[in-house]
mmCIF file of C-alpha atoms and ligand atoms in Angstrom:
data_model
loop_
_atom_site.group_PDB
_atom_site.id
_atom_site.type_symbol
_atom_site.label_atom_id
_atom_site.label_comp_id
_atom_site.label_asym_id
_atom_site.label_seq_id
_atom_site.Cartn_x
_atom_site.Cartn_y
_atom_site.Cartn_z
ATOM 1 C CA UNK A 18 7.841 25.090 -3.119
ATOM 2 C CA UNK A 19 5.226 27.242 -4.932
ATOM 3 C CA UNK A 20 1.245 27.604 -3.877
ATOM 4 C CA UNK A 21 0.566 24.960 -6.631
ATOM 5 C CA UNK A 22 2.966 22.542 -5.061
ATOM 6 C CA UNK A 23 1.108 22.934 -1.433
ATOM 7 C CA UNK A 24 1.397 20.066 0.837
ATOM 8 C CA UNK A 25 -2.270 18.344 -0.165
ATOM 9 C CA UNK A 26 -4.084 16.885 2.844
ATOM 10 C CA UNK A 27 -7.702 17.966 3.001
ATOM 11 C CA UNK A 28 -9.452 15.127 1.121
ATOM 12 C CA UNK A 29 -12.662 16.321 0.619
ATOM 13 C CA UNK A 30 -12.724 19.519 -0.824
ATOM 14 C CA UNK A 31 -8.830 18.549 -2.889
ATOM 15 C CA UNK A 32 -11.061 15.871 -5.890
ATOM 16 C CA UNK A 33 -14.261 16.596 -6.793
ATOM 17 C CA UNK A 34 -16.168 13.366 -5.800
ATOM 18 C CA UNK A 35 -17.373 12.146 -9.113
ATOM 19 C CA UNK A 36 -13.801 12.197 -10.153
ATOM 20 C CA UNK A 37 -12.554 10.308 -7.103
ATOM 21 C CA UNK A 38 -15.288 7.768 -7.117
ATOM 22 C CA UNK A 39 -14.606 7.422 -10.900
ATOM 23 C CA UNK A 40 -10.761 6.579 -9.960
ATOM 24 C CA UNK A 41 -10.928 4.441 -7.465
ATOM 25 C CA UNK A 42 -13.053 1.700 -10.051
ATOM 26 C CA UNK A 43 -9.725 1.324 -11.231
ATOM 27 C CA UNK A 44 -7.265 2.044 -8.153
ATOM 28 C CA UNK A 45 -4.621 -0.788 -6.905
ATOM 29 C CA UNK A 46 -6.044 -1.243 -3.404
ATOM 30 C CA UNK A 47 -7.703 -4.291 -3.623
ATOM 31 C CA UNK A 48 -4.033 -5.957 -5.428
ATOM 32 C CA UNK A 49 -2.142 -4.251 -2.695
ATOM 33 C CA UNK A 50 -4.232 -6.134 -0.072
ATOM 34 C CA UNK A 51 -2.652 -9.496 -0.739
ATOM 35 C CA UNK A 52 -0.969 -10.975 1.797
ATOM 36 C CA UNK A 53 2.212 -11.522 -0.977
ATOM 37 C CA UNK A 54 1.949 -7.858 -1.719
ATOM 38 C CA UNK A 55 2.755 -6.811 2.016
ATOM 39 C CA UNK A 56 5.211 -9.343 2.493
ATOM 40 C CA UNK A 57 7.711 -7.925 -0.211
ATOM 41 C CA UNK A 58 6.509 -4.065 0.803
ATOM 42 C CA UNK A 59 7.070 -4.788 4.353
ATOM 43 C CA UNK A 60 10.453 -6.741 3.806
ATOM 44 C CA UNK A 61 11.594 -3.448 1.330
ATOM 45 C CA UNK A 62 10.330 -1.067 4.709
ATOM 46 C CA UNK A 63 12.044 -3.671 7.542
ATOM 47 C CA UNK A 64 15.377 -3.094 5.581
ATOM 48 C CA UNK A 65 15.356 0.734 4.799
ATOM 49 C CA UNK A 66 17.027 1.832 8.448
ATOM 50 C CA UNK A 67 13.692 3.811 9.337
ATOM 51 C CA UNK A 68 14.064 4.753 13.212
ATOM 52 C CA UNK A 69 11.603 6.540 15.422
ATOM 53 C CA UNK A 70 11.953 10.592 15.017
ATOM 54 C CA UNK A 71 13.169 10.406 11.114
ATOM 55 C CA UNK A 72 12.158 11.667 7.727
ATOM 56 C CA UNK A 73 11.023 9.740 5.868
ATOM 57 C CA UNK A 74 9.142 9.727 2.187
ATOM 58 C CA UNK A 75 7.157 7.486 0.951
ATOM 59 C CA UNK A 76 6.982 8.291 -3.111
ATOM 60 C CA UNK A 77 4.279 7.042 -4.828
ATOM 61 C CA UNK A 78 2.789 6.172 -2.032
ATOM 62 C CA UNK A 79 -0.846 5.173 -3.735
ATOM 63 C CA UNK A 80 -3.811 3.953 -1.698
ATOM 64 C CA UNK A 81 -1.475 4.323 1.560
ATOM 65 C CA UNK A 82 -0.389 0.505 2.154
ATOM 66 C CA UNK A 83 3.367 1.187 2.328
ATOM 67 C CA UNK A 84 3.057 4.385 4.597
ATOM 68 C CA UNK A 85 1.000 2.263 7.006
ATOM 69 C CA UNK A 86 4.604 0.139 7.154
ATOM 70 C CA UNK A 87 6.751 3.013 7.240
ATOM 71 C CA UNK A 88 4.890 4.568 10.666
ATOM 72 C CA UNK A 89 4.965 0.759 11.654
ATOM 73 C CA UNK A 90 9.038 1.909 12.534
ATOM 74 C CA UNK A 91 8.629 5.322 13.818
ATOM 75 C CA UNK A 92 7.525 4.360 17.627
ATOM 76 C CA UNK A 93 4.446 4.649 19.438
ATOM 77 C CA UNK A 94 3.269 7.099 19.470
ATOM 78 C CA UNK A 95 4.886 7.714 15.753
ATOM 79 C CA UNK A 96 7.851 10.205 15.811
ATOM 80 C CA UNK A 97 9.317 12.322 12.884
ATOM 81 C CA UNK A 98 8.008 13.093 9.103
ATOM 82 C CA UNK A 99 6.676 11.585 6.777
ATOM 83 C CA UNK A 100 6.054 12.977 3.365
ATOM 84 C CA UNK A 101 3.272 11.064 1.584
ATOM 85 C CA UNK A 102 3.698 11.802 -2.244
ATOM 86 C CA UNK A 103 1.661 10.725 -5.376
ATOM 87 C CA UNK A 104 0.384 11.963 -8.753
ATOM 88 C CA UNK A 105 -3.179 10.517 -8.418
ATOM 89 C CA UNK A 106 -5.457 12.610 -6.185
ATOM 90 C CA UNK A 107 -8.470 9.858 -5.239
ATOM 91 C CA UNK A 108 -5.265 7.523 -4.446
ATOM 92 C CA UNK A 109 -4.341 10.397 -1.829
ATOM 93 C CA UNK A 110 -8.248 10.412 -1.098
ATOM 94 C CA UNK A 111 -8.044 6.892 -0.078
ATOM 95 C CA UNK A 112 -4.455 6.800 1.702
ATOM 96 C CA UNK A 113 -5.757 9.967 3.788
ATOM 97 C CA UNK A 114 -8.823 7.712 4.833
ATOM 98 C CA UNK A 115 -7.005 4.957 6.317
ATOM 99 C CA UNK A 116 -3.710 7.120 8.139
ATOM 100 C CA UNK A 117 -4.700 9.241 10.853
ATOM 101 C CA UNK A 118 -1.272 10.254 12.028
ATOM 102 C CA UNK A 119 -0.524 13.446 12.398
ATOM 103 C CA UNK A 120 3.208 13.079 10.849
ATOM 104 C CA UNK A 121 1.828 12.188 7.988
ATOM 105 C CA UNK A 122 2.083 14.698 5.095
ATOM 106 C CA UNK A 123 0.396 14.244 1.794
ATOM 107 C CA UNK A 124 1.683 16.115 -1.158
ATOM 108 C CA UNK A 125 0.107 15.668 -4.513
ATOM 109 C CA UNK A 126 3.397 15.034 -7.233
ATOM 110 C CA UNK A 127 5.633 13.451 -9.296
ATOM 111 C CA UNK A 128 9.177 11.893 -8.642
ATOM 112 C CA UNK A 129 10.734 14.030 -11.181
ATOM 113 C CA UNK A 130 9.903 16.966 -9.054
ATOM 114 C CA UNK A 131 10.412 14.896 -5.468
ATOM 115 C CA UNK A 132 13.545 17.709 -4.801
ATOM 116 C CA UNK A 133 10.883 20.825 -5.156
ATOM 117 C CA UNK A 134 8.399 18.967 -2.718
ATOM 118 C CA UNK A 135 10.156 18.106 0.008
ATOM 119 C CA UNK A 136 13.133 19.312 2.554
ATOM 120 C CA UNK A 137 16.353 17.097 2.706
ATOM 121 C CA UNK A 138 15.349 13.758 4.361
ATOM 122 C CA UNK A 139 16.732 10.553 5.949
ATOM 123 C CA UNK A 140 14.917 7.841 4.295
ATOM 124 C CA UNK A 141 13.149 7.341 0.593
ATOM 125 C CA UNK A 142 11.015 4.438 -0.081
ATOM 126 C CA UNK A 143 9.649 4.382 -3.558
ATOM 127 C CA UNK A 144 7.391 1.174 -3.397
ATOM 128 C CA UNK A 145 6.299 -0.929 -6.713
ATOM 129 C CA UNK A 146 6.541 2.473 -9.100
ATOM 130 C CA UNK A 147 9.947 3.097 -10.316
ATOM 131 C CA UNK A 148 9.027 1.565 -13.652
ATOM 132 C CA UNK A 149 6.288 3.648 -14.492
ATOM 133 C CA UNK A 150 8.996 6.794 -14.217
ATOM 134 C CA UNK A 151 10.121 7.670 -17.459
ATOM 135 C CA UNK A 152 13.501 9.050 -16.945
ATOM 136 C CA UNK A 153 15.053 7.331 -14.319
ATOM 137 C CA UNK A 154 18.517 9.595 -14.175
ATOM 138 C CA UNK A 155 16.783 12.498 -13.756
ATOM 139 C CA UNK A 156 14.424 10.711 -10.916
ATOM 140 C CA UNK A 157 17.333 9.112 -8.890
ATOM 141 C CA UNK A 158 19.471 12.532 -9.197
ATOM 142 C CA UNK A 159 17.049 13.978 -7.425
ATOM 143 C CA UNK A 160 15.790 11.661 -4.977
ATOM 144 C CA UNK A 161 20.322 11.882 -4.168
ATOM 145 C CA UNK A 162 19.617 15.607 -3.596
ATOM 146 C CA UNK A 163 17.020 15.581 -0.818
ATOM 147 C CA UNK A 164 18.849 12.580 1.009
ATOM 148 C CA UNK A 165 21.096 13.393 3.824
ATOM 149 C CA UNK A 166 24.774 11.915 3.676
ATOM 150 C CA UNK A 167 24.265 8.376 4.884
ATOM 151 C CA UNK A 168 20.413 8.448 3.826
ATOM 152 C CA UNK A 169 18.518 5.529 2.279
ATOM 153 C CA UNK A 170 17.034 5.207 -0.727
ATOM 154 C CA UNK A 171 14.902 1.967 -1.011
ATOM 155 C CA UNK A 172 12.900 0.546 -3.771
ATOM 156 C CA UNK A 173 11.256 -2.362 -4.895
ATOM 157 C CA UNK A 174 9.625 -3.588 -8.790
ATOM 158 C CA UNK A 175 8.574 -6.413 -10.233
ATOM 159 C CA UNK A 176 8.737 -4.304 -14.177
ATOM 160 C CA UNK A 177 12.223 -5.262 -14.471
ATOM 161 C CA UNK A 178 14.233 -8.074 -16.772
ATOM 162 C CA UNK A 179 13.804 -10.982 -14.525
ATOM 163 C CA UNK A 180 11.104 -10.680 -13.059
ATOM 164 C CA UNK A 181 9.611 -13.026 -15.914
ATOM 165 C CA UNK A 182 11.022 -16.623 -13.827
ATOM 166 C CA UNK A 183 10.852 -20.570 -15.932
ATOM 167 C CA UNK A 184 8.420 -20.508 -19.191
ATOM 168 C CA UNK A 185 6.104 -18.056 -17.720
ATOM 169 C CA UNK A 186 6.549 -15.418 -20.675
ATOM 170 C CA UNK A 187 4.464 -18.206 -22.059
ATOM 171 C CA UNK A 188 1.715 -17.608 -19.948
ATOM 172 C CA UNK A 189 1.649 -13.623 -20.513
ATOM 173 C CA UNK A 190 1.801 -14.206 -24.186
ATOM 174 C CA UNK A 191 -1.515 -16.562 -23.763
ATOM 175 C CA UNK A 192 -3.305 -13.883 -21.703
ATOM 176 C CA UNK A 193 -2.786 -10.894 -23.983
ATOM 177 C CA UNK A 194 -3.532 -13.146 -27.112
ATOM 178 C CA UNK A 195 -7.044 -14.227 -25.241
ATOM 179 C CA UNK A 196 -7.475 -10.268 -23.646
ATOM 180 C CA UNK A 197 -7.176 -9.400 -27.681
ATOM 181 C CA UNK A 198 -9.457 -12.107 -28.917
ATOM 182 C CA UNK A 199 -11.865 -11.029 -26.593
ATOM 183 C CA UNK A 200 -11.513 -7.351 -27.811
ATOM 184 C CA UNK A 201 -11.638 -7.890 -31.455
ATOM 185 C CA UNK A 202 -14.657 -10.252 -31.057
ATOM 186 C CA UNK A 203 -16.481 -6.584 -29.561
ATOM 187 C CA UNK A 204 -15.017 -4.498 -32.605
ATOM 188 C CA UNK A 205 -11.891 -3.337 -30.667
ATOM 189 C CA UNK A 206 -9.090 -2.361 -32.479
ATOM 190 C CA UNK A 207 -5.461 -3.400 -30.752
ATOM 191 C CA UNK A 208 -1.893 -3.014 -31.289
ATOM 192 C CA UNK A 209 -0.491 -6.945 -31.687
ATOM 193 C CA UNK A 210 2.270 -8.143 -29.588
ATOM 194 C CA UNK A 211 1.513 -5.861 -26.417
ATOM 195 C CA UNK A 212 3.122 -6.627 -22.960
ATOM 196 C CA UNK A 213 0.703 -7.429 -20.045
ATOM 197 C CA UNK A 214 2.903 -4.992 -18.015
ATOM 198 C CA UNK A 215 3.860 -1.191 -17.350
ATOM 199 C CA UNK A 216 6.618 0.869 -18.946
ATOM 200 C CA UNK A 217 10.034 1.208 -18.812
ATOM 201 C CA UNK A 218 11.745 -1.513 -17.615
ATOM 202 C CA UNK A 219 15.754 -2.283 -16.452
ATOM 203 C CA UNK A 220 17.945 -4.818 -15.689
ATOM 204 C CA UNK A 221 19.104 -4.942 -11.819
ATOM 205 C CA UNK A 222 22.689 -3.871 -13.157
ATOM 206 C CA UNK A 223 21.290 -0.904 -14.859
ATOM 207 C CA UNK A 224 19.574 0.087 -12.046
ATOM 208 C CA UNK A 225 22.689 -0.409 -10.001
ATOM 209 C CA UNK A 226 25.007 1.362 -12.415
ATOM 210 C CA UNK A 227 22.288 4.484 -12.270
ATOM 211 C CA UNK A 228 22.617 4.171 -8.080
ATOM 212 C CA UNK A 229 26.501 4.609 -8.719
ATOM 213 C CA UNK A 230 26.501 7.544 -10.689
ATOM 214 C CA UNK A 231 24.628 9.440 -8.713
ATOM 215 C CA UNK A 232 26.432 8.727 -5.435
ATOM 216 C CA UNK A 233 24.967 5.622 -3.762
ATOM 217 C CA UNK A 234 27.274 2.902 -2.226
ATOM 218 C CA UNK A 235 26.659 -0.779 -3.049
ATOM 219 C CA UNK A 236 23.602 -1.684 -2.799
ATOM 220 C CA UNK A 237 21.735 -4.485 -1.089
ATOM 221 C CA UNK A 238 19.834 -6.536 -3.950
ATOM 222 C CA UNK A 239 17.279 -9.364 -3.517
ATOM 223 C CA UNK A 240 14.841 -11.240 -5.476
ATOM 224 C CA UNK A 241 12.092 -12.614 -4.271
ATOM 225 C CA UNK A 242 9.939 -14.805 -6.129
ATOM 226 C CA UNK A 243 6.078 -14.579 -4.878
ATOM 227 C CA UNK A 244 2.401 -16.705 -6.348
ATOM 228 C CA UNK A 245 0.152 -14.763 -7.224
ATOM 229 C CA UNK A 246 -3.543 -16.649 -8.193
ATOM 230 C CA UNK A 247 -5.725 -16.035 -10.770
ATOM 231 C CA UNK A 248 -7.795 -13.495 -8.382
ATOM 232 C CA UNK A 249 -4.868 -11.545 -8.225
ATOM 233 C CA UNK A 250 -3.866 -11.402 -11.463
ATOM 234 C CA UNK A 251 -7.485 -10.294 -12.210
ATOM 235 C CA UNK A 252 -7.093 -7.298 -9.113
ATOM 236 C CA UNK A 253 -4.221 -5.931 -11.031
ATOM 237 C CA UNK A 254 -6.295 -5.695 -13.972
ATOM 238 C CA UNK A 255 -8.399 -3.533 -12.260
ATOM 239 C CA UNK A 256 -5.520 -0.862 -11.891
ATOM 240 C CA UNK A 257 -5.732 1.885 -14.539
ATOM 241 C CA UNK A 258 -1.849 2.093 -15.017
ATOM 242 C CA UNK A 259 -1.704 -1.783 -15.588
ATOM 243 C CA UNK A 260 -4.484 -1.465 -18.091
ATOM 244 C CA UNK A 261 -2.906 0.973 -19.807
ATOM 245 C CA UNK A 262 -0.006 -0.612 -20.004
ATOM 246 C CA UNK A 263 -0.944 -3.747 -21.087
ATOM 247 C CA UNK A 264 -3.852 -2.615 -23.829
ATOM 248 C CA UNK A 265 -2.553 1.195 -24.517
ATOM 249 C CA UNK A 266 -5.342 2.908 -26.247
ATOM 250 C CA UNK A 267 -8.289 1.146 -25.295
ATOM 251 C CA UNK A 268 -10.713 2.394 -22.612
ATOM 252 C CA UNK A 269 -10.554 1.444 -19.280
ATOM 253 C CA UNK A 270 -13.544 -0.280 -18.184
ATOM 254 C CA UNK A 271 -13.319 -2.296 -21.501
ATOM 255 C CA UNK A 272 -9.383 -2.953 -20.962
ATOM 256 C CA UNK A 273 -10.683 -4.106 -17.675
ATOM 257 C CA UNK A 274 -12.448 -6.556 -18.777
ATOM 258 C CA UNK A 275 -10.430 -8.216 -21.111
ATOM 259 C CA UNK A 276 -8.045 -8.798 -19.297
ATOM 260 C CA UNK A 277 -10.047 -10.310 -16.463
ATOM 261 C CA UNK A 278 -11.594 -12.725 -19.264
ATOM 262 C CA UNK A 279 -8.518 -13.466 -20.748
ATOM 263 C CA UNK A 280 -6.688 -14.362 -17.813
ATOM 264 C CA UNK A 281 -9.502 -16.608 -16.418
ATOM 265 C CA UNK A 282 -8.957 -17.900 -19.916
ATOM 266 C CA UNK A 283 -5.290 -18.645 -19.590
ATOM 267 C CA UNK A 284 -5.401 -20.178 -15.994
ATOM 268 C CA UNK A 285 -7.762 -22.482 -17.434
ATOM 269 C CA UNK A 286 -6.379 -23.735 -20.609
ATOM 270 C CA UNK A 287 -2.792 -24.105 -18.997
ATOM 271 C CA UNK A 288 -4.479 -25.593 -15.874
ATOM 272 C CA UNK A 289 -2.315 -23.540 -13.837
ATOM 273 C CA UNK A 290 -3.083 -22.525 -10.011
ATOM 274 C CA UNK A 291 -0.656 -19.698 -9.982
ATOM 275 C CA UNK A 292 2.287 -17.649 -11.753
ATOM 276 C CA UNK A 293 5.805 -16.893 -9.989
ATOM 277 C CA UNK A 294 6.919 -13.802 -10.273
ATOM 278 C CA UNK A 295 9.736 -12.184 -9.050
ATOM 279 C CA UNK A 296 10.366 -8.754 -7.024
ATOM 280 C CA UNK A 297 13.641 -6.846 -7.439
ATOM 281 C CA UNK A 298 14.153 -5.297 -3.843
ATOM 282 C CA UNK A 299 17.470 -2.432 -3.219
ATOM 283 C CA UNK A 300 18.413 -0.986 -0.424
ATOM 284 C CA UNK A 301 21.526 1.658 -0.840
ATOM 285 C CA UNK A 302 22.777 4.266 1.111
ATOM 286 C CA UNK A 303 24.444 7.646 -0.256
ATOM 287 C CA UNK A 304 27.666 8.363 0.408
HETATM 288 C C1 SAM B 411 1.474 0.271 -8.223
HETATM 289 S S1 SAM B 411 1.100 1.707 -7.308
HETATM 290 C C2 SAM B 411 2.108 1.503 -5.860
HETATM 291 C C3 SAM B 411 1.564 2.173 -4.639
HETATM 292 C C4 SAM B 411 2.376 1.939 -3.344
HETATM 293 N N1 SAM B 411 3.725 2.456 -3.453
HETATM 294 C C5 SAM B 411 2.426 0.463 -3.032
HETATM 295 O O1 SAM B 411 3.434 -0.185 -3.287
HETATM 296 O O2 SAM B 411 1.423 -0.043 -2.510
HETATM 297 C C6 SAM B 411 2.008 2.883 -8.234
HETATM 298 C C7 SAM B 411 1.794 4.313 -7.772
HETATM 299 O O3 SAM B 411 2.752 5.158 -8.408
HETATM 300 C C8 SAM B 411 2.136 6.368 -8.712
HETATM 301 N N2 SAM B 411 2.913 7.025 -9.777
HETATM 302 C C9 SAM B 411 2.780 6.931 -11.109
HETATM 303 N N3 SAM B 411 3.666 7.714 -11.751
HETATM 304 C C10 SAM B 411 4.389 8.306 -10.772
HETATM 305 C C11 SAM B 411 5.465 9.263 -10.789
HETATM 306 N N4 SAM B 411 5.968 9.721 -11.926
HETATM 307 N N5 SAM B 411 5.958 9.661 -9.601
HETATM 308 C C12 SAM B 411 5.472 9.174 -8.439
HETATM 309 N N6 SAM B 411 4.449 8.294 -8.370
HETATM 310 C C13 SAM B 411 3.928 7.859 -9.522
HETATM 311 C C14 SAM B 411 0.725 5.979 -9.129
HETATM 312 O O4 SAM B 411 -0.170 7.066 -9.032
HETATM 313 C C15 SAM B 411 0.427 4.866 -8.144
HETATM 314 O O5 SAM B 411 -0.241 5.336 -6.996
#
């Protein structure tokens, strides 16, 4: 681990506060806070073997939501490590804020350089971000490397074919048509035919052939189907990697908005009062 690479836990002094404050407009805390949210999170945690005493890391850990579940399983007081890691420094600002135990680590980094951060470990929970990694060989070799023989590697997405369940690619299709109207109406220029979604995704085979090849057993797979509201659909649009998924190019607070308006939009003119959508939750253990 080099001095850049230090573990990160002074929050203060780490992001100048401008820059912080300036983040968190557009952080995923408040979508995290539904009650659906936890309930998949907490299922993907319950399942992932954590005992009291282990090491554990919790990668792309965000505004802190899923480490709060992790120390959940490491006794009372909490016992063991856990390693904290994610790119975005005012999400670290606000995940420092609301864990106080002293286990917990927080390292600002990537996945693709998870083996440089961190020692070998018993337990990796990677929570609602494996889509937005690029190259996913490259991020599940090494994520194999710092388990332990027997070690757990857990994740959970809902970026993945399938998670799309009945005609509700009809309702996406609505909401980015509506987010666009709304854009062009202001003078914005945007790409047509845009997903409302993040990058990269598989299907739950590919994911499980990528588990095989670098050394996992069979893994567990589940998919659970959750309703999310129109509030929550319009709290994910407040999260800057959503936004720039779903309008790439245009600015933030303007992507924002559009989307809020255009899903309002959609609810309304399919008089819906939610949208299923389905979680892809693994467990598997390496070899
Ligand atoms: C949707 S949030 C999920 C946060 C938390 N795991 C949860 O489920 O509540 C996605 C997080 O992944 C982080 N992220 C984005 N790219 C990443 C990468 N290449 N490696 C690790 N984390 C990444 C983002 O900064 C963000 O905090």
């Amino acid at each position: 681990m080099d001095a850049s690479e230090a573990p990160w836990q002074a929050p203060a002094p780490a992001v100048p506060s401008g820059a912080a404050d300036a983040d968190e407009q557009f952080s995923f805390a408040k979508f995290a806070a539904h009650p659906f949210f936890k309930e998949v999170n907490a299922w993907l945690v319950a399942h992932s073997g954590i005992r009291p005493g282990a090491e554990v890391v919790d990668l792309g850990c965000g505004p802190g939501a899923v480490t709060e579940l992790i120390l959940q399983w490491m006794g009372i007081p909490p016992r063991g490590r856990v390693f904290a890691i994610d790119p975005s420094a005012s999400a670290l600002v606000q995940a420092a804020g609301r864990i106080r135990a002293a286990i917990v680590q927080f390292i600002q980094g990537t996945a693709e350089r998870v083996a440089q951060l961190v020692p070998p470990v018993d337990t990796v929970v990677f929570c609602n971000a494996i889509h937005l990694v690029a190259d996913k060989n490259q991020v599940v070799g090494g994520i194999s490397r710092i388990l332990r023989p027997g070690g757990v590697f857990s994740f959970n997405t809902t970026f993945f074919t399938g998670a799309y369940p009945g005609d509700t690619p009809r309702f996406y299709k609505l909401w980015v048509l509506r987010a666009v109207r709304w854009l062009r109406e202001r003078g914005y220029d945007v790409a047509r035919g845009v997903k409302a979604t993040a990058m990269q995704w598989l299907s739950p085979e590919e994911y499980q052939a990528l588990l095989r090849a670098h050394g996992f057993g069979e893994a567990v797979v589940e998919f659970q189907e959750k309703e999310l509201n129109c509030q929550a659909w319009e709290d994910i649009s407040e999260f800057s990697m959503f936004i720039q998924g779903a309008l790439p190019g245009v600015p933030l607070e303007v992507g924002m908005e559009a989307l809020k308006v255009g899903v309002r939009q959609a609810f309304e003119e399919m008089k819906l009062q939610a949208v299923p959508r389905v979680w892809l939750q693994v467990v598997a253990r390496r070899a």
